[in-house]
Short mmCIF file of C-alpha atoms in Angstrom, two decimals:
data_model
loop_
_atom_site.label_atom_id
_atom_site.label_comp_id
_atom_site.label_asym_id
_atom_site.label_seq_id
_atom_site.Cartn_x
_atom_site.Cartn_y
_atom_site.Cartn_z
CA UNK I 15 112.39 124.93 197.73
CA UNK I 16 111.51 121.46 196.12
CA UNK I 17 112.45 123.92 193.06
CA UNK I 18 115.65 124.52 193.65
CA UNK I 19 116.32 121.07 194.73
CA UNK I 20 115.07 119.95 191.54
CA UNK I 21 117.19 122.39 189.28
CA UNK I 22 120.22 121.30 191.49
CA UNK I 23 119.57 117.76 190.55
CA UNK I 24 118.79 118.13 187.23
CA UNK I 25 122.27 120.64 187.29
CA UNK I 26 124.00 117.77 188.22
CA UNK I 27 122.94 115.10 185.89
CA UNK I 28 125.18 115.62 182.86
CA UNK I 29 128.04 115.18 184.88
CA UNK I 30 126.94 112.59 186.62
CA UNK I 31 125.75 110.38 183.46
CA UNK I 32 129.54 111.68 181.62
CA UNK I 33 131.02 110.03 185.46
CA UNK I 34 129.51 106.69 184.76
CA UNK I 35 130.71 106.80 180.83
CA UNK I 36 134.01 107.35 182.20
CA UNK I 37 133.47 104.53 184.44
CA UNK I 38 132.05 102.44 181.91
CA UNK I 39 134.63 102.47 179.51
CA UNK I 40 137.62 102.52 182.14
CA UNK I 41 135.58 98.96 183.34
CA UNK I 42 136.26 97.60 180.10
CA UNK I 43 140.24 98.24 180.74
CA UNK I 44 139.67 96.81 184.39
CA UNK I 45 138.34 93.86 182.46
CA UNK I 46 141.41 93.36 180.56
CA UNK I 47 143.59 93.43 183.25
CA UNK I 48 142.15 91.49 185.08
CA UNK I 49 141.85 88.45 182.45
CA UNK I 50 145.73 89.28 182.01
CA UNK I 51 146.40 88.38 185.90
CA UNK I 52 143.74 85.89 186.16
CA UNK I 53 145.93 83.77 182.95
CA UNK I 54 149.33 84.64 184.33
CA UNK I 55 148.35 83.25 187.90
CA UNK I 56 148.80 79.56 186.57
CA UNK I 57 152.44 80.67 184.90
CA UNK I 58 153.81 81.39 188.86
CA UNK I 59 154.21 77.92 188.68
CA UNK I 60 157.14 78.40 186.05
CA UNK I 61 159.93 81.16 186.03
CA UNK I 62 157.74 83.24 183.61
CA UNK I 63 155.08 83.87 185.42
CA UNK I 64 157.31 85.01 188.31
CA UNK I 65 159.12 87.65 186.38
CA UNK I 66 156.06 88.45 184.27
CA UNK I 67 153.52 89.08 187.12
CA UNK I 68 155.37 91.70 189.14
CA UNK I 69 155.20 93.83 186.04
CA UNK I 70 151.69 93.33 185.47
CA UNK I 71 151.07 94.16 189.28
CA UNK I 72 152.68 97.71 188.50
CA UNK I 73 150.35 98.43 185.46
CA UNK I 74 147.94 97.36 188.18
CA UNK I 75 149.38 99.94 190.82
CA UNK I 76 149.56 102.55 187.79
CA UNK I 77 145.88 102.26 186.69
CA UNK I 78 144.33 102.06 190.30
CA UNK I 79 146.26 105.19 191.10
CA UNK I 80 144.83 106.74 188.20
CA UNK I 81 141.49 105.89 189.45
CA UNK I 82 142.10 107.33 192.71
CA UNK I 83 142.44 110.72 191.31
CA UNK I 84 139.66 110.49 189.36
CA UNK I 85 137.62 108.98 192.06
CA UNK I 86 139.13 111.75 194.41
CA UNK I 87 138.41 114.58 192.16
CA UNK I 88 135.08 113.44 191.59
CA UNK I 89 134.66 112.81 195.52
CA UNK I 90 136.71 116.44 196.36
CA UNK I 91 138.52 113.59 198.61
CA UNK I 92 142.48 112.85 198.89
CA UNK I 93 143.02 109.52 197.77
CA UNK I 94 146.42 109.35 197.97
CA UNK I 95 148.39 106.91 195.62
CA UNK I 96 150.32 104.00 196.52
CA UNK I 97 154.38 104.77 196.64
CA UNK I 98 155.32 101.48 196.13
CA UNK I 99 157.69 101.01 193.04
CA UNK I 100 159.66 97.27 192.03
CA UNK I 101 163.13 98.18 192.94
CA UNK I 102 165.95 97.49 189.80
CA UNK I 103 167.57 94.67 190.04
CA UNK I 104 164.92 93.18 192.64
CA UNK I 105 165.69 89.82 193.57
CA UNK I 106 162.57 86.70 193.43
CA UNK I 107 161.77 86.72 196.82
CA UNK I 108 161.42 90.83 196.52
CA UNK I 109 159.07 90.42 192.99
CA UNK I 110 156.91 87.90 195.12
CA UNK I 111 156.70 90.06 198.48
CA UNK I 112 155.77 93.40 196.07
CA UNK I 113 153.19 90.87 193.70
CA UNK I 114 151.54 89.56 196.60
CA UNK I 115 151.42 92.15 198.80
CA UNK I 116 148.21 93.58 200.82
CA UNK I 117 148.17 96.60 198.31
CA UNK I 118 148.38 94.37 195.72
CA UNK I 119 145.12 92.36 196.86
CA UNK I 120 143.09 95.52 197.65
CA UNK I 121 144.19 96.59 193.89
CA UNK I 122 143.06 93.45 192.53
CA UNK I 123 139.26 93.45 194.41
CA UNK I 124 139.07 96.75 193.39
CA UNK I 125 139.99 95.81 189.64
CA UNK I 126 137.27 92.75 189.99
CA UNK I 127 134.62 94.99 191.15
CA UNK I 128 135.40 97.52 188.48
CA UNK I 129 135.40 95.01 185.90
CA UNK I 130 131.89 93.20 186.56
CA UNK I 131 129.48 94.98 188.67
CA UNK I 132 130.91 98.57 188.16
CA UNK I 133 130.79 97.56 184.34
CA UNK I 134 127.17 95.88 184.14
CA UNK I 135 125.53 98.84 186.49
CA UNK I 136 126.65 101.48 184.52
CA UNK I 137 126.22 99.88 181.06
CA UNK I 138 122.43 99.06 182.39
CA UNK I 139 121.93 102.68 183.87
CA UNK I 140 122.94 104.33 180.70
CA UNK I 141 120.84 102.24 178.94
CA UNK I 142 117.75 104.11 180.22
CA UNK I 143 117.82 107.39 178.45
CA UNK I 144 118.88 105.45 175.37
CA UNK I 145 115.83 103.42 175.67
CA UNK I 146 113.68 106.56 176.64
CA UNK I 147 114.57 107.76 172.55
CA UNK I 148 114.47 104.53 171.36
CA UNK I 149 110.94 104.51 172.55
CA UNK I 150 109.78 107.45 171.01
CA UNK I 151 111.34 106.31 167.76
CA UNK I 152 109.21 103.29 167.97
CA UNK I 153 106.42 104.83 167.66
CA UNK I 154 107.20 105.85 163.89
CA UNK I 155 109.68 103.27 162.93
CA UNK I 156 107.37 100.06 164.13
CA UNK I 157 105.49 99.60 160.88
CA UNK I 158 108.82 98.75 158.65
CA UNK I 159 109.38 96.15 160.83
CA UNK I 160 108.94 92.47 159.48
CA UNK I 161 105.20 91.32 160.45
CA UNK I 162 107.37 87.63 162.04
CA UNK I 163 109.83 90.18 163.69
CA UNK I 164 108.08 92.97 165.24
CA UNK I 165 110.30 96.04 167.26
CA UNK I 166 109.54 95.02 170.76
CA UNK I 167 110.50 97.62 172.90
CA UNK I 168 109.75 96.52 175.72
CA UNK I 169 106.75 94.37 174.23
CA UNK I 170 106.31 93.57 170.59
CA UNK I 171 104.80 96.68 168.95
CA UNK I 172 102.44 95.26 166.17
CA UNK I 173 99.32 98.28 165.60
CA UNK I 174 99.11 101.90 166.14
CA UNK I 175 97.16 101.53 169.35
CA UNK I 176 100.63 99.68 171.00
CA UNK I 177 102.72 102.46 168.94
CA UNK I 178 100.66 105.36 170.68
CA UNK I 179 101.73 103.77 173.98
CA UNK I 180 105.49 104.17 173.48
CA UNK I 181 105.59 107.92 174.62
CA UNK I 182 104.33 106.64 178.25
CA UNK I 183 106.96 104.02 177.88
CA UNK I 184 109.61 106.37 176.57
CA UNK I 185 108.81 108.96 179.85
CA UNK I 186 108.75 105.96 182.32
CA UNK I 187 112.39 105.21 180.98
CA UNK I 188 113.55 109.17 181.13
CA UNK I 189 112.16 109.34 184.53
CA UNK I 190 113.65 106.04 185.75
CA UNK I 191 116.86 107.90 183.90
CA UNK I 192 116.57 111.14 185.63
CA UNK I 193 116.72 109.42 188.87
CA UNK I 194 118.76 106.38 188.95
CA UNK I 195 121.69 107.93 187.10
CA UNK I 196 122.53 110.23 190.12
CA UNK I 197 122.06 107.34 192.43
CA UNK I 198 124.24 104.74 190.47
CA UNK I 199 127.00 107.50 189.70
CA UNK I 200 127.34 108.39 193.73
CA UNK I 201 126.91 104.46 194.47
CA UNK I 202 129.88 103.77 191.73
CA UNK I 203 131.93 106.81 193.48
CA UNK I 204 131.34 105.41 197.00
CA UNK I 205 131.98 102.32 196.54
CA UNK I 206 135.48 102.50 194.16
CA UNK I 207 136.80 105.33 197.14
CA UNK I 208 135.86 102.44 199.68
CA UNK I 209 137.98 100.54 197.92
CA UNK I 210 140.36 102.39 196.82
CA UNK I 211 141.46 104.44 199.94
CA UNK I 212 144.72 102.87 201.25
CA UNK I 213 144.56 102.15 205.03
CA UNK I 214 146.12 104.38 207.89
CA UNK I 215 148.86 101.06 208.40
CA UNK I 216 149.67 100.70 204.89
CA UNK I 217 149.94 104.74 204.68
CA UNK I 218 152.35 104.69 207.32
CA UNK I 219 154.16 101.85 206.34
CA UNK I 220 154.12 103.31 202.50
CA UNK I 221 155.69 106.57 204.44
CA UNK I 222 158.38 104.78 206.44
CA UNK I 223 159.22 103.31 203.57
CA UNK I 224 159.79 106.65 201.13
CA UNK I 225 161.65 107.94 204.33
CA UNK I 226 163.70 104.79 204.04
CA UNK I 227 164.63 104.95 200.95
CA UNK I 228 165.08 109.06 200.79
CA UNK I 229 167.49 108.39 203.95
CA UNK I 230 169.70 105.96 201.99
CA UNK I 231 169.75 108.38 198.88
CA UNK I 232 170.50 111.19 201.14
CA UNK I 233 173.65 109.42 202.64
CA UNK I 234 174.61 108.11 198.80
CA UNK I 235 174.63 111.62 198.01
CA UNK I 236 176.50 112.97 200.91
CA UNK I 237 179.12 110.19 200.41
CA UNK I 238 179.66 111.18 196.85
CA UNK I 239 179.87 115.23 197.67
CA UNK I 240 182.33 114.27 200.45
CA UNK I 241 184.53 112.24 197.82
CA UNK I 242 184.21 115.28 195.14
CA UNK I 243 185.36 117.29 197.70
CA UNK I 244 188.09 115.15 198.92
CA UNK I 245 188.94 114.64 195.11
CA UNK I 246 188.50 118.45 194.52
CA UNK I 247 191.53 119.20 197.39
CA UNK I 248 193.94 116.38 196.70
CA UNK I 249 193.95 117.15 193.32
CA UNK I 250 193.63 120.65 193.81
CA UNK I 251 194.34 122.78 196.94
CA UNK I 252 196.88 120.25 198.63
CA UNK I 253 199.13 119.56 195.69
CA UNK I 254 199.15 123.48 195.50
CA UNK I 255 200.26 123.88 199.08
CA UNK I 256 202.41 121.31 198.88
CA UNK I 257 204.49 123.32 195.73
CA UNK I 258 204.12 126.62 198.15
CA UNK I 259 205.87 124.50 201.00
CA UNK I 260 208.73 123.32 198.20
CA UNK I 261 209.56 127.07 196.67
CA UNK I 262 209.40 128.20 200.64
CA UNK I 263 212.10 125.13 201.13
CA UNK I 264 213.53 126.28 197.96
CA UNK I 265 213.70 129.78 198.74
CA UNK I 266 215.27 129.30 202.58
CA UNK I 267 217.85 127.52 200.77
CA UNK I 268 219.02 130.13 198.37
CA UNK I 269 218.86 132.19 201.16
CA UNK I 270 221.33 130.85 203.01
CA UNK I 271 223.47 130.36 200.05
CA UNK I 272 223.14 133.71 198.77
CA UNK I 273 221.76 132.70 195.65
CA UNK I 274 218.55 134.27 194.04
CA UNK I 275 215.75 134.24 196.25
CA UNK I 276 212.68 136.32 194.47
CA UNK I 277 212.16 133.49 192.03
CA UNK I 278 211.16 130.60 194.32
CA UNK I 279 209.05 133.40 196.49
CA UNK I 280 207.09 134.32 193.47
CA UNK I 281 206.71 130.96 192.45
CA UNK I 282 205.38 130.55 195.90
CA UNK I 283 202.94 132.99 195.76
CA UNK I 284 201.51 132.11 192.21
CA UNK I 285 200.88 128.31 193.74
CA UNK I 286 199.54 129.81 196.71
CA UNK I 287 197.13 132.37 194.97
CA UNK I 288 195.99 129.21 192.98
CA UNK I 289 195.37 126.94 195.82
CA UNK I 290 193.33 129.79 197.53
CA UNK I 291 191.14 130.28 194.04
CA UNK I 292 191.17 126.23 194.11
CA UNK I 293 189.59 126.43 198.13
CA UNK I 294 186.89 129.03 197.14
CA UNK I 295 185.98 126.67 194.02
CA UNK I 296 185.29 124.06 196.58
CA UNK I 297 183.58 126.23 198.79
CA UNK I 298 181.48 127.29 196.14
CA UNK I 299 180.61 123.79 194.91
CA UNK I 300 179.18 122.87 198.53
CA UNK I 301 177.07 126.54 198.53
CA UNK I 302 177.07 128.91 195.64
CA UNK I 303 177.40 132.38 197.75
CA UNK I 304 175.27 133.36 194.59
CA UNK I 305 172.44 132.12 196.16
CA UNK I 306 172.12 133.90 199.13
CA UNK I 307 173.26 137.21 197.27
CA UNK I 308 170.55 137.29 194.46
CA UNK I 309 168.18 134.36 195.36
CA UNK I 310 167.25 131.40 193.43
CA UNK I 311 166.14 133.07 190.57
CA UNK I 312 169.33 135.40 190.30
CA UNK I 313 171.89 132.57 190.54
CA UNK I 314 169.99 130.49 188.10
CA UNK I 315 170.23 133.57 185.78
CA UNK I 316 173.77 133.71 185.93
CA UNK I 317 173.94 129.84 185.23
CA UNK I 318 171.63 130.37 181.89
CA UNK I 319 174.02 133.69 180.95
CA UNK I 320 176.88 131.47 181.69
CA UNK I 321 175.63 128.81 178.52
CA UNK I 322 178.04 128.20 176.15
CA UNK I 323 174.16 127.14 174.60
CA UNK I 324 171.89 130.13 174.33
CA UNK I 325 169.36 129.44 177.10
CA UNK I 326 166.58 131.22 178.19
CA UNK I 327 165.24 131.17 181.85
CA UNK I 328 161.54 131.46 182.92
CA UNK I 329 161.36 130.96 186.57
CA UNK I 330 159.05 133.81 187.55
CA UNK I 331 157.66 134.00 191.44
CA UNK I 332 159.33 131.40 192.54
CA UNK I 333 160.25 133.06 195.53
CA UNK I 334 162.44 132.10 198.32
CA UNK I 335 162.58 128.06 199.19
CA UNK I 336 164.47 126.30 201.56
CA UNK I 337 168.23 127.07 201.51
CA UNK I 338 168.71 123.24 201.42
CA UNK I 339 166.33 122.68 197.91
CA UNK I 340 167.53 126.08 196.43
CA UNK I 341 171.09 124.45 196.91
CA UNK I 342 169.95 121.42 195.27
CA UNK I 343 168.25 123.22 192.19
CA UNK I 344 171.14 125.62 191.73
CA UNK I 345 173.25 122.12 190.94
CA UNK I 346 170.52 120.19 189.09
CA UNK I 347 170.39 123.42 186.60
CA UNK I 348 174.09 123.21 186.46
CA UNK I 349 174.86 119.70 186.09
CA UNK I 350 171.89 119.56 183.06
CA UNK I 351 173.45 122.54 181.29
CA UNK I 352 176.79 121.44 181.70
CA UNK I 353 176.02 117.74 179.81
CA UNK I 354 173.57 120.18 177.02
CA UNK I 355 177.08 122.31 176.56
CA UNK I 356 179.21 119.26 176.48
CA UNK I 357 177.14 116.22 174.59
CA UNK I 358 173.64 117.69 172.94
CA UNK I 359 175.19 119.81 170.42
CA UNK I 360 172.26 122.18 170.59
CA UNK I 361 171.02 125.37 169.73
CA UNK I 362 169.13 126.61 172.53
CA UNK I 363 167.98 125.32 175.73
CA UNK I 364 165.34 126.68 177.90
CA UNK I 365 165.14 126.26 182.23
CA UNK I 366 161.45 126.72 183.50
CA UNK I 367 161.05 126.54 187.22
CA UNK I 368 158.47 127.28 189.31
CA UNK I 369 156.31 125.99 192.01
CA UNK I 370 153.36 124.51 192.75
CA UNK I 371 152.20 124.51 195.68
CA UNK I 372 154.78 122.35 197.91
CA UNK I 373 156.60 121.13 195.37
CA UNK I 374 159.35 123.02 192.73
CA UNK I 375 158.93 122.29 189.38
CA UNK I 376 162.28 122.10 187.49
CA UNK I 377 162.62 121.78 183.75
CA UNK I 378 165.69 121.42 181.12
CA UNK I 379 165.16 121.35 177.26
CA UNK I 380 167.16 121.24 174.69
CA UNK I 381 166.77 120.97 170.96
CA UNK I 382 170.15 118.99 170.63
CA UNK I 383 170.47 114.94 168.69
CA UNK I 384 168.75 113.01 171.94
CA UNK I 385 170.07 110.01 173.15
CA UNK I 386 171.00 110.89 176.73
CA UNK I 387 171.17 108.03 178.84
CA UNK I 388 171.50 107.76 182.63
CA UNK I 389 174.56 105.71 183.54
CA UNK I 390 176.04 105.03 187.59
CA UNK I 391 178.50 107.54 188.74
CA UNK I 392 177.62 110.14 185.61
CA UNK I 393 176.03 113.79 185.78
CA UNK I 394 172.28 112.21 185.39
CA UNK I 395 172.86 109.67 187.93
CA UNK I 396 174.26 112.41 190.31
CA UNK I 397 170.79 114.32 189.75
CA UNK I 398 168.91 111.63 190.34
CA UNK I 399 170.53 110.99 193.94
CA UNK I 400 170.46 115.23 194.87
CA UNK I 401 166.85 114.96 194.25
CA UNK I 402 166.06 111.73 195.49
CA UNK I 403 167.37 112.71 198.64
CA UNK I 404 164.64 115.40 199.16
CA UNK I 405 161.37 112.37 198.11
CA UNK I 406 161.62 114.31 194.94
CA UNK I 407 161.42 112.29 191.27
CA UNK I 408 163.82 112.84 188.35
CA UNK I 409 162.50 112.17 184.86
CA UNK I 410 164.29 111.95 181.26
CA UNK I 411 163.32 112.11 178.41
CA UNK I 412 165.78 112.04 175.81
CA UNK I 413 164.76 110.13 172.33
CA UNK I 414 167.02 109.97 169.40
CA UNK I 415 167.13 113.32 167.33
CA UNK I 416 165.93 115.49 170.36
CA UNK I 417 164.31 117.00 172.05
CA UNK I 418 165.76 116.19 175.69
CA UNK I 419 163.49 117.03 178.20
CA UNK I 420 165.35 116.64 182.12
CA UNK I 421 162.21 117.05 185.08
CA UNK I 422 162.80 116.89 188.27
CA UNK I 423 160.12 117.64 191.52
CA UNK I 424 161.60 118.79 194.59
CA UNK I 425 159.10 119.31 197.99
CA UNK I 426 159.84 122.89 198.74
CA UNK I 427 157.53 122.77 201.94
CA UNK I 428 158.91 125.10 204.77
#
């Protein structure tokens, strides 16, 4: 049994002492943010300092989160992230509230521990098995030392009788080693999980807000779809009808004066046959019948066969997803493809979807010139707001010369 226990333990070790190296040097980036924050605190007193700390604060938000997954897969805990962002355009009073906020303070002790204790502990614990070869080294390498500058280690080492002693020294250090770095590395883990785990009230209050925000981009992008549709019909369907009504006028008229009346009727019919193509174009903008006839994966075939751009598709058990986020994929695909056929004068373009776990995956590339740029009211912008409104993220990447890479997420939970 004590066996086992000891094979477990010494199992465990390597990761364990690789944990606090991690540690170690991610202390030494805690360290530099946090002499960044603590020389920018006297600056709040000037305009620079207010616009300049915010930022800093969400470099602070990005590299605690990052610790929280490692901390979490290190724990097998959920440490979930924060969710607060600095909104565009956000006004003084809003860079102060998200700078000084109670996430930003348990950020910043977290940071302070990381930097000094976190740093000093694990620095000093991996010390030990160093010092446990340094030791035996001693015990060959003392006599080239100066006679007025003897290797002390961890006394002054001066004759082979104190050389022949190192060994003893050297297994005192490895067993110090083979103990205390298990210790220290849970102790490290413990306490940065303490510190890091965000509250029940702030979790709630991070939720309300997401919900907040995913409720205004929701009604942003059902006002827009109800103004492309009202767009799509005046311009469209009703100036149709309104042509049918005029050769049906026309047509009464001729009628009655005996003059020709098959012309106006079959004028009539071609503007009515156009408006009714115009009405199932509108239908099919609000919800592709494609969709429920071959599936996600079927209608975003036809899309990709539909590419005035070669483009391949790989969206392979996917499966069925909620008719609601299939919808919104199905016009994320299209609306990318459409600005790759129009603007990225590419060759080919490749879709990959697919799923992990709760959340869609949803990928456009093209090898076109780059340069795409999300502007209000365009096709990117539109994206954004479709997949905003499900707490998804949209991300671009589009640098001069190519290649453009569009990612969305989209929660797919039932």
């Amino acid at each position: 049994m004590n066996d086992g226990w000891m094979r477990r333990w010494l199992r465990g070790w390597l990761p364990d002492a690789r944990f606090l190296a991690v540690e170690l040097g991610a202390s030494v980036v805690s360290l530099a943010l946090f002499c960044v924050i603590l020389v920018l605190l006297p600056l709040m007193l000037i305009t620079g300092g207010v616009l300049l700390l915010p930022q800093v604060v969400q470099v602070l938000h990005a590299w605690s989160d990052r610790a929280r997954r490692r901390i979490g897969r290190r724990r097998g805990e959920d440490l979930p992230p924060l969710t607060r962002t600095l909104p565009r355009g956000a006004t003084i009073d809003e860079r102060l509230r998200y700078a000084f906020s109670r996430a930003t303070a348990r950020d910043a002790l977290w940071v302070t521990v990381h930097a000094f204790p976190v740093m000093w502990l694990s620095l000093l614990t991996l010390a030990l098995p160093l010092s446990a070869v340094n030791s035996l080294a001693v015990t060959w390498y003392w006599q080239f030392a100066p006679a007025d500058d003897p290797v002390g280690s961890p006394y002054p080492v001066t004759s082979w009788e104190l050389a022949w002693t190192m060994p003893l020294v050297a297994l005192a250090y490895a067993v110090a080693a083979l103990f205390l770095v298990p210790v220290v590395a849970r102790l490290v883990a413990f306490v940065s999980a303490k510190l890091l785990a965000t509250p029940q009230k702030s979790r709630l209050a991070a939720r309300v807000d997401a919900l907040t925000l995913s409720r205004a981009a929701a009604l942003d992008a059902h006002a827009a779809e109800l103004r492309r549709i009202e767009r799509d019909l005046h311009d469209g369907a009703q100036n149709r009808l309104v042509n049918v009504v005029m050769m049906l006028g026309i047509a009464e008229r001729a009628q009655e004066t005996g003059g020709d009346v098959l012309e106006p009727l079959r004028r009539a019919q071609d503007a009515a046959t156009d408006a009714l193509a115009g009405l199932r174009r509108t239908v099919h903008d609000i919800y592709p019948p494609i969709l429920d006839e071959l599936g996600l994966e079927g209608a975003l075939a036809s899309l990709a066969g539909r590419s005035v751009v070669p483009c391949t598709l790989d969206a392979a058990d996917v499966g069925r997803v909620p008719a609601a986020v299939e919808s919104a994929s199905y016009f994320v695909v299209a609306e990318a493809l459409t600005n790759v056929n129009k603007y990225s004068a590419a060759t080919r373009a490749t879709v990959r979807v697919e799923r992990e776990g709760e959340l869609l995956l949803i990928t456009v590339e093209d090898d076109g010139v780059g340069g795409a740029v999300e502007r209000p009211g365009g096709g990117l912008a539109g994206i954004r707001r479709r997949v905003e409104a499900f707490e998804g993220t949209m991300d671009l990447s589009s640098p001069a010369g190519g290649p453009t890479i569009l990612r969305t997420e989209l929660p797919c939970g039932s």
